[in-house]
mmCIF file of C-alpha atoms in Angstrom:
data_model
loop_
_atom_site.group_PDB
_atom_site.id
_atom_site.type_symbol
_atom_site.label_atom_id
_atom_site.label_comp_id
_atom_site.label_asym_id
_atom_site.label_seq_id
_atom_site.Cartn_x
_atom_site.Cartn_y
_atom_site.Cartn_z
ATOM 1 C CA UNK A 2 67.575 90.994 77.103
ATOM 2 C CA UNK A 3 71.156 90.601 77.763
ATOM 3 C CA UNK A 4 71.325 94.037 78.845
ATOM 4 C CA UNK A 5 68.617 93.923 81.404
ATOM 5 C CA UNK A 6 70.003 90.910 82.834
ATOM 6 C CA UNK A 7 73.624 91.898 83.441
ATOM 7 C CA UNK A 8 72.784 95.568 83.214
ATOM 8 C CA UNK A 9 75.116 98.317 81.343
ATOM 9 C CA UNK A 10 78.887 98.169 82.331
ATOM 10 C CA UNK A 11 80.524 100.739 85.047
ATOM 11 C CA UNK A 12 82.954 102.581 83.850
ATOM 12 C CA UNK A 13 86.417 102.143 85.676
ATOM 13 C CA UNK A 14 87.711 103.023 88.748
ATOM 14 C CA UNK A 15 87.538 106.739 90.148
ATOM 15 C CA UNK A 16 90.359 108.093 92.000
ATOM 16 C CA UNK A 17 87.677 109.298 94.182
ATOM 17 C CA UNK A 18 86.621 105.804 95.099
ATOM 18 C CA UNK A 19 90.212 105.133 96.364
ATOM 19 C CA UNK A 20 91.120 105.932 100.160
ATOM 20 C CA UNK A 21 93.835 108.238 100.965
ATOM 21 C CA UNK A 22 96.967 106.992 102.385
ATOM 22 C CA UNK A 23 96.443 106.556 106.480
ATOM 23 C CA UNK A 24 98.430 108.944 108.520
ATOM 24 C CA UNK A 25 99.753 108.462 111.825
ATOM 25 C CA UNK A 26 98.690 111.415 113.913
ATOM 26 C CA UNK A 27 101.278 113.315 116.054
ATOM 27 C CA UNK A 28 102.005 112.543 119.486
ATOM 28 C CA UNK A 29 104.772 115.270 120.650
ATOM 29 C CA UNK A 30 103.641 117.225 123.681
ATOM 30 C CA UNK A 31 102.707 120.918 123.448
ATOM 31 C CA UNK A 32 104.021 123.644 125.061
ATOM 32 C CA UNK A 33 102.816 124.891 128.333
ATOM 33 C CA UNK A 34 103.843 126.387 131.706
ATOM 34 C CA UNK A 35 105.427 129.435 133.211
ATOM 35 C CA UNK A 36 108.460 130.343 130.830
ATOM 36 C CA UNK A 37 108.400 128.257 127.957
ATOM 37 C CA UNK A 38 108.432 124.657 130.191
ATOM 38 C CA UNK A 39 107.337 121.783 128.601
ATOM 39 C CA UNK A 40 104.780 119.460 129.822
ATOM 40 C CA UNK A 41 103.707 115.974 128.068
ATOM 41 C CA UNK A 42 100.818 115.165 127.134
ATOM 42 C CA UNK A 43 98.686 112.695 129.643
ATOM 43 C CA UNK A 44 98.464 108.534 127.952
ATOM 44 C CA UNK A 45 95.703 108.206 125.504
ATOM 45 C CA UNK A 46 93.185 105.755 126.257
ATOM 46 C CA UNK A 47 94.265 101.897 124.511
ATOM 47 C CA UNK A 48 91.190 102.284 121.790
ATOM 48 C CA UNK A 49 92.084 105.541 120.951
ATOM 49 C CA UNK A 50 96.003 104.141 121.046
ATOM 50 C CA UNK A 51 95.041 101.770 118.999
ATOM 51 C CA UNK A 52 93.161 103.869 115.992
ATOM 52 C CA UNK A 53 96.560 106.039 115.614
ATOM 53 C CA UNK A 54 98.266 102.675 115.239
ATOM 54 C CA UNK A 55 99.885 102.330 111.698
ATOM 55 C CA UNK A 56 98.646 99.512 109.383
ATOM 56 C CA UNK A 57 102.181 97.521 110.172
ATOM 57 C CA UNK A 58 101.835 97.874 113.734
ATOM 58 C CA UNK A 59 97.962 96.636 113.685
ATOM 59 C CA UNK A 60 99.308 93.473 112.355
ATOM 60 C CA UNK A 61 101.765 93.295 115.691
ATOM 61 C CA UNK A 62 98.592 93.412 117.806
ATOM 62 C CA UNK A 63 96.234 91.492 115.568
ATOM 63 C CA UNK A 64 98.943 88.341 115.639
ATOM 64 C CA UNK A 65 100.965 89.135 118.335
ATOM 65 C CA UNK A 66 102.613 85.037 117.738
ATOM 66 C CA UNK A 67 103.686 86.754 114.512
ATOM 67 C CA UNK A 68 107.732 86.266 114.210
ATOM 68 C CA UNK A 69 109.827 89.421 112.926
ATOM 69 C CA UNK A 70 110.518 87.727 109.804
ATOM 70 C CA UNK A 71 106.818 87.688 108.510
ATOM 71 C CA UNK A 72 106.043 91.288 109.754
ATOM 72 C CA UNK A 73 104.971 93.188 107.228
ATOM 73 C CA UNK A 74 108.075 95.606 105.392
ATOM 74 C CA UNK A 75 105.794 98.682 104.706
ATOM 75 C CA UNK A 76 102.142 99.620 106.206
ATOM 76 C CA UNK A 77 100.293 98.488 102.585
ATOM 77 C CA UNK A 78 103.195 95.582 101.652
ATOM 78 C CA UNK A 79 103.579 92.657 103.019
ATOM 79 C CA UNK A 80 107.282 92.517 101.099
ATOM 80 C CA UNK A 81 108.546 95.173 98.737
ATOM 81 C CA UNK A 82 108.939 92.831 95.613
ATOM 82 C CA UNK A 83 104.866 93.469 96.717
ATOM 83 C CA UNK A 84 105.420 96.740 96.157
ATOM 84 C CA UNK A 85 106.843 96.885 92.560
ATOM 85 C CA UNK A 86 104.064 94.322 91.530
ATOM 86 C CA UNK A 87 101.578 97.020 92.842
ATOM 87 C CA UNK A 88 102.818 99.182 90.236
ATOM 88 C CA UNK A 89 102.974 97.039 88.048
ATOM 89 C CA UNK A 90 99.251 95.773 87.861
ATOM 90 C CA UNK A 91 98.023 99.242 88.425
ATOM 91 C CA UNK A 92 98.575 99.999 84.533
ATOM 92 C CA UNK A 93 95.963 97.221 84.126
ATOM 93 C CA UNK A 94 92.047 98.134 83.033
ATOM 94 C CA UNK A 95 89.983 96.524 86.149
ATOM 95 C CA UNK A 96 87.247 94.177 84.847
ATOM 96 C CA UNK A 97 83.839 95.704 86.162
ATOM 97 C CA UNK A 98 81.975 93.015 88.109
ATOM 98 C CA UNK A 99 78.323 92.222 86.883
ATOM 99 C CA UNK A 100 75.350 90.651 88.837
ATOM 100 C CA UNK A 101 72.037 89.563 87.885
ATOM 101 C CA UNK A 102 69.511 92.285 89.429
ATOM 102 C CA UNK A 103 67.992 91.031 92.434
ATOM 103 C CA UNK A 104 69.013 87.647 91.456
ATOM 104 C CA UNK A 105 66.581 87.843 88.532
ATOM 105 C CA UNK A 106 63.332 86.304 89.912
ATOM 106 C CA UNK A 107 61.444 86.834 86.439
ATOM 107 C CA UNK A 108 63.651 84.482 84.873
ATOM 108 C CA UNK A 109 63.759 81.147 86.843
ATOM 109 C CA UNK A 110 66.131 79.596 84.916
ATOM 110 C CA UNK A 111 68.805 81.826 86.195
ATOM 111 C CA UNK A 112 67.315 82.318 89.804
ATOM 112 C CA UNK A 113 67.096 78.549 90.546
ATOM 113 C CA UNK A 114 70.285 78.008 90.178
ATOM 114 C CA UNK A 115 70.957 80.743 92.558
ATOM 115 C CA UNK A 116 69.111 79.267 94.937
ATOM 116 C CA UNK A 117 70.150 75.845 94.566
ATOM 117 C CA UNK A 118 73.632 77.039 94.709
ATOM 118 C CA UNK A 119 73.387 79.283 97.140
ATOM 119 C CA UNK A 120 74.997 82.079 95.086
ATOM 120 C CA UNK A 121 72.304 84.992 95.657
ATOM 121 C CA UNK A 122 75.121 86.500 98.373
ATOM 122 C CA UNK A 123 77.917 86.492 96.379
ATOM 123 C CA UNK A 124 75.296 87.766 93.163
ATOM 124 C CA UNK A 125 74.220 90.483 95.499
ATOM 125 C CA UNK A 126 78.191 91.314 95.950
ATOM 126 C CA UNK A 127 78.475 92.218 92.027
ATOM 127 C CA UNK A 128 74.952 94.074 91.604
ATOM 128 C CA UNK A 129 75.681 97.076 90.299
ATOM 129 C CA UNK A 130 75.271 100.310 92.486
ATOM 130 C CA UNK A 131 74.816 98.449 95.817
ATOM 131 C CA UNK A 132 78.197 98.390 97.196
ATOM 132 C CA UNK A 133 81.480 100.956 96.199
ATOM 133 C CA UNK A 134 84.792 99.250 96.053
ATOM 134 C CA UNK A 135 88.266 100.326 96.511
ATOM 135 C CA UNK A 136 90.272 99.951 93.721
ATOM 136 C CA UNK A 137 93.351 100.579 95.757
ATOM 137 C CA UNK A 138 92.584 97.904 98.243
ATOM 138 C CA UNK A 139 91.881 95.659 95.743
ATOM 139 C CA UNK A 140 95.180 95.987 93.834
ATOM 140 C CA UNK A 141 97.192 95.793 97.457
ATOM 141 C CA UNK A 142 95.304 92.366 97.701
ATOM 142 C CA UNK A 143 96.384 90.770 94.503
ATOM 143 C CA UNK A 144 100.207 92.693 95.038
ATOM 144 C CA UNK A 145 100.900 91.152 98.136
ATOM 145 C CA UNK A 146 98.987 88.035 97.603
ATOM 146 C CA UNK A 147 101.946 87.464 94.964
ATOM 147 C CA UNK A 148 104.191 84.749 94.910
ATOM 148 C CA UNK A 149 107.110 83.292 92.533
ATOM 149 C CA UNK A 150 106.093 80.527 90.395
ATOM 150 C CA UNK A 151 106.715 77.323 92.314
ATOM 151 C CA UNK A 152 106.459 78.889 95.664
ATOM 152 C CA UNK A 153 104.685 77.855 98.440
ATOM 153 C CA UNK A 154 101.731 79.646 99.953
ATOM 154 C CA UNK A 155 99.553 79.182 102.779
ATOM 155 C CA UNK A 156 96.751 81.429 101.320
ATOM 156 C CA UNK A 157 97.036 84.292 103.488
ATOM 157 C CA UNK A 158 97.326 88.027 102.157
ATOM 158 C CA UNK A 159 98.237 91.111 104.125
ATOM 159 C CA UNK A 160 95.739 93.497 104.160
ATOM 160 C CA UNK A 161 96.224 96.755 105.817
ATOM 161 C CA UNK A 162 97.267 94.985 109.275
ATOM 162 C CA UNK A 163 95.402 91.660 108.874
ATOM 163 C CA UNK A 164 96.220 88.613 107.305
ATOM 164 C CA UNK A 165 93.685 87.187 105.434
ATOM 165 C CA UNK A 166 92.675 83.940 104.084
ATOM 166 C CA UNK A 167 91.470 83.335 100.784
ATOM 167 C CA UNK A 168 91.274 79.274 100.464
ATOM 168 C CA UNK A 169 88.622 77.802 98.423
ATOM 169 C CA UNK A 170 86.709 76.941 101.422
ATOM 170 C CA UNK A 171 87.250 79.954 103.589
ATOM 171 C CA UNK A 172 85.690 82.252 100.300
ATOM 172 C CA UNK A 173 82.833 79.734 100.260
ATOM 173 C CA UNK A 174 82.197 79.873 103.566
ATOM 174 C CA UNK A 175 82.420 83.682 103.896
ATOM 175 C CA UNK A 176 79.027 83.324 100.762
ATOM 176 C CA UNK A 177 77.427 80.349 102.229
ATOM 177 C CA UNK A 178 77.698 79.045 99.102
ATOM 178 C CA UNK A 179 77.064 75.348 97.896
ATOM 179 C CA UNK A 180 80.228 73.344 97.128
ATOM 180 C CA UNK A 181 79.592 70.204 95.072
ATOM 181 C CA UNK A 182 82.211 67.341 95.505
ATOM 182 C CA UNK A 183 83.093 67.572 91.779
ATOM 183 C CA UNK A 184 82.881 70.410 89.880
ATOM 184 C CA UNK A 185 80.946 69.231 86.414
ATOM 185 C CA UNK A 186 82.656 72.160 84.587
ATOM 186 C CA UNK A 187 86.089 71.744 85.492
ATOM 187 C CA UNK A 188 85.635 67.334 84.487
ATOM 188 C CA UNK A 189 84.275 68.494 81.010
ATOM 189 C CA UNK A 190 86.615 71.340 80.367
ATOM 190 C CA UNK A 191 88.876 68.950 80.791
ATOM 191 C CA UNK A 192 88.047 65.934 78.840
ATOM 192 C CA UNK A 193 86.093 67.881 76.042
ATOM 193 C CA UNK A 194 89.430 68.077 74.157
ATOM 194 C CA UNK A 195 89.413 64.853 73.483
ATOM 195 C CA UNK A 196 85.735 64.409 72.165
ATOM 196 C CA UNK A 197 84.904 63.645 68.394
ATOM 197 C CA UNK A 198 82.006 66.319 66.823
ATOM 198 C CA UNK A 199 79.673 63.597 67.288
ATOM 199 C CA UNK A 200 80.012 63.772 71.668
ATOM 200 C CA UNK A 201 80.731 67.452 71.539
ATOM 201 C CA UNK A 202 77.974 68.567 69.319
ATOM 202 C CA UNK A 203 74.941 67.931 72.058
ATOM 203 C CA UNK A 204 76.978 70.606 74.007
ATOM 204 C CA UNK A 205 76.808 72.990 71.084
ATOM 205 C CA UNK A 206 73.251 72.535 69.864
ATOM 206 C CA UNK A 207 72.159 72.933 73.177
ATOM 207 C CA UNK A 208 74.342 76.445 74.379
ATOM 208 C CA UNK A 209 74.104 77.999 71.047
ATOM 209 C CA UNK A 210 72.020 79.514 68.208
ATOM 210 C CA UNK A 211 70.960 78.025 64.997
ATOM 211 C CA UNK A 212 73.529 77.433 62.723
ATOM 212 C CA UNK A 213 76.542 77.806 65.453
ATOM 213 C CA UNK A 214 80.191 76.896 64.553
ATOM 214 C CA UNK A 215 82.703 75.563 66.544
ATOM 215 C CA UNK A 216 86.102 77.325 66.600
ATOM 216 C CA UNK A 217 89.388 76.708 67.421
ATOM 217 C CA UNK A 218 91.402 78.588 70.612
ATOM 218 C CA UNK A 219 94.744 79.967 69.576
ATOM 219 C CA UNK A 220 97.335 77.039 69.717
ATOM 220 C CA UNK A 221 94.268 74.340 69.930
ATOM 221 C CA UNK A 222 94.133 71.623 67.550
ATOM 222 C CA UNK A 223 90.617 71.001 67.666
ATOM 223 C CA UNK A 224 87.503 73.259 67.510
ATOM 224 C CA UNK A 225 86.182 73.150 70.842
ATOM 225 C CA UNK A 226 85.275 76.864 71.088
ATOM 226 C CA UNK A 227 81.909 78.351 71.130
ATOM 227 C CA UNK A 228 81.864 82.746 70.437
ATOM 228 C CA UNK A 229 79.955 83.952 73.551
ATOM 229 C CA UNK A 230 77.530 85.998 70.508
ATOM 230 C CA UNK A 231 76.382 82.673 69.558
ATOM 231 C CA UNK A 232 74.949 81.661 72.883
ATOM 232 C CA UNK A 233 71.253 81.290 73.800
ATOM 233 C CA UNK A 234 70.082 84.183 75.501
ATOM 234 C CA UNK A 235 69.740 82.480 78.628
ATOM 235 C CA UNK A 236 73.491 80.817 78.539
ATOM 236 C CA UNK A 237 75.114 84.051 76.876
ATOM 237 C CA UNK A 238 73.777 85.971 80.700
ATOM 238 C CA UNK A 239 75.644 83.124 82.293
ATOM 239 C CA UNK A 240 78.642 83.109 80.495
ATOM 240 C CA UNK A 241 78.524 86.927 81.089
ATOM 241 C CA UNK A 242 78.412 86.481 84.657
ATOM 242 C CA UNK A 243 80.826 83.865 84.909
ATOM 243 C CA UNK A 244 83.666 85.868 83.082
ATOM 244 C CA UNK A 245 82.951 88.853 85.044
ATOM 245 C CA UNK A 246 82.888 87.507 88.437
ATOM 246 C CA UNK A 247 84.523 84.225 88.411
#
């Protein structure tokens, strides 16, 4: 069932998927005239100006309020400690997103709480075979969206001459989705440490199979670990989806 929920996994990125390198078309003037005079070339309309524009100088005209110092240092990196973290993370195995098909109206139990959350967008995102991503673009995101531990960031990543915010509520608004005032998760995850067996075993009999154990994360002291095998059918699919895509 599993399967047909989440659907068999995609392999990896293709180089085809990713897009070439932009290149700045020439602009010297051509040759013309009685004995070898030269003659430029007439100006080029502003939109067709602007689509020879390199990423680096798209950000000059997207924020034109922009000061030199946060100008971007290359057209794809924002800085170039961006740039060695780019090749750094491209040695990593991308995880392939997963998405319930068509939000999975045969099984309400997943679907409601689609709807209620107002997650079928963001589902729809992750289907598999409805949309083709860009590896490279994603890896330039995450590069240039790093920062030094302890350093301050005002959630905005350069993206191929745009900044872009990625706050908590900008993402949520960009999905429509649902944001609660507390998140349940988060409260449990982190109070369940301190539960006995006798609190935390409602949570296990009620996510897992018959005769389910509870096991211990590396370093933890207690068991408070569940193996994603042992789920319920119904649970394992969400715990599927939620590593994948959250």
């Amino acid at each position: 069932m599993l399967r047909k929920v989440l659907g068999k996994g995609k392999k990896t990125n293709s180089p085809y998927e990713e897009e070439p390198v932009r290149k700045k078309r020439s602009t010297r003037g051509q040759a013309s005239g009685v004995g070898g005079s030269s003659q430029q070339q007439p100006p080029q309309q502003s939109q067709e100006q602007q689509g020879d524009l390199s990423y680096a100088e798209s950000l000059m005209v997207n924020h034109p309020y922009l000061p030199s110092s946060q100008r971007s240092w290359s057209n794809r990196f924002y800085r170039e400690d961006c740039k060695k973290m780019y090749v750094h993370i491209q040695k990593f195995k991308m995880l392939q997103e997963k998405g319930f098909c068509e939000g999975l109206p045969e099984v309400p139990a997943i679907n409601q709480q689609l709807r209620n959350r107002k997650w079928l967008k963001f589902n729809g995102l992750t289907e598999k075979g409805k949309y083709v991503g860009n590896p490279r673009m994603v890896r330039e995101f995450y590069a240039n969206a790093f920062h030094k531990k302890g350093a301050l960031s005002d959630c905005k990543v350069y993206v191929r001459g745009r900044l872009v915010e990625y706050t908590d509520t900008e993402i949520n608004r960009l999905l429509g989705a649902v944001v609660p005032r507390q998140c349940m998760f988060s409260a449990m995850k982190d109070e369940i440490e301190n539960w006995n067996l006798d609190v935390r075993n409602p949570v296990k009999e009620f996510l897992g199979r018959p005769g389910t154990e509870w096991l211990k994360y590396s370093g933890g002291e207690r068991p408070t670990k569940i193996r994603l095998g042992d789920f319920k059918p119904v649970a394992r699919a969400w715990g599927e989806w939620v590593a994948r895509n959250l």
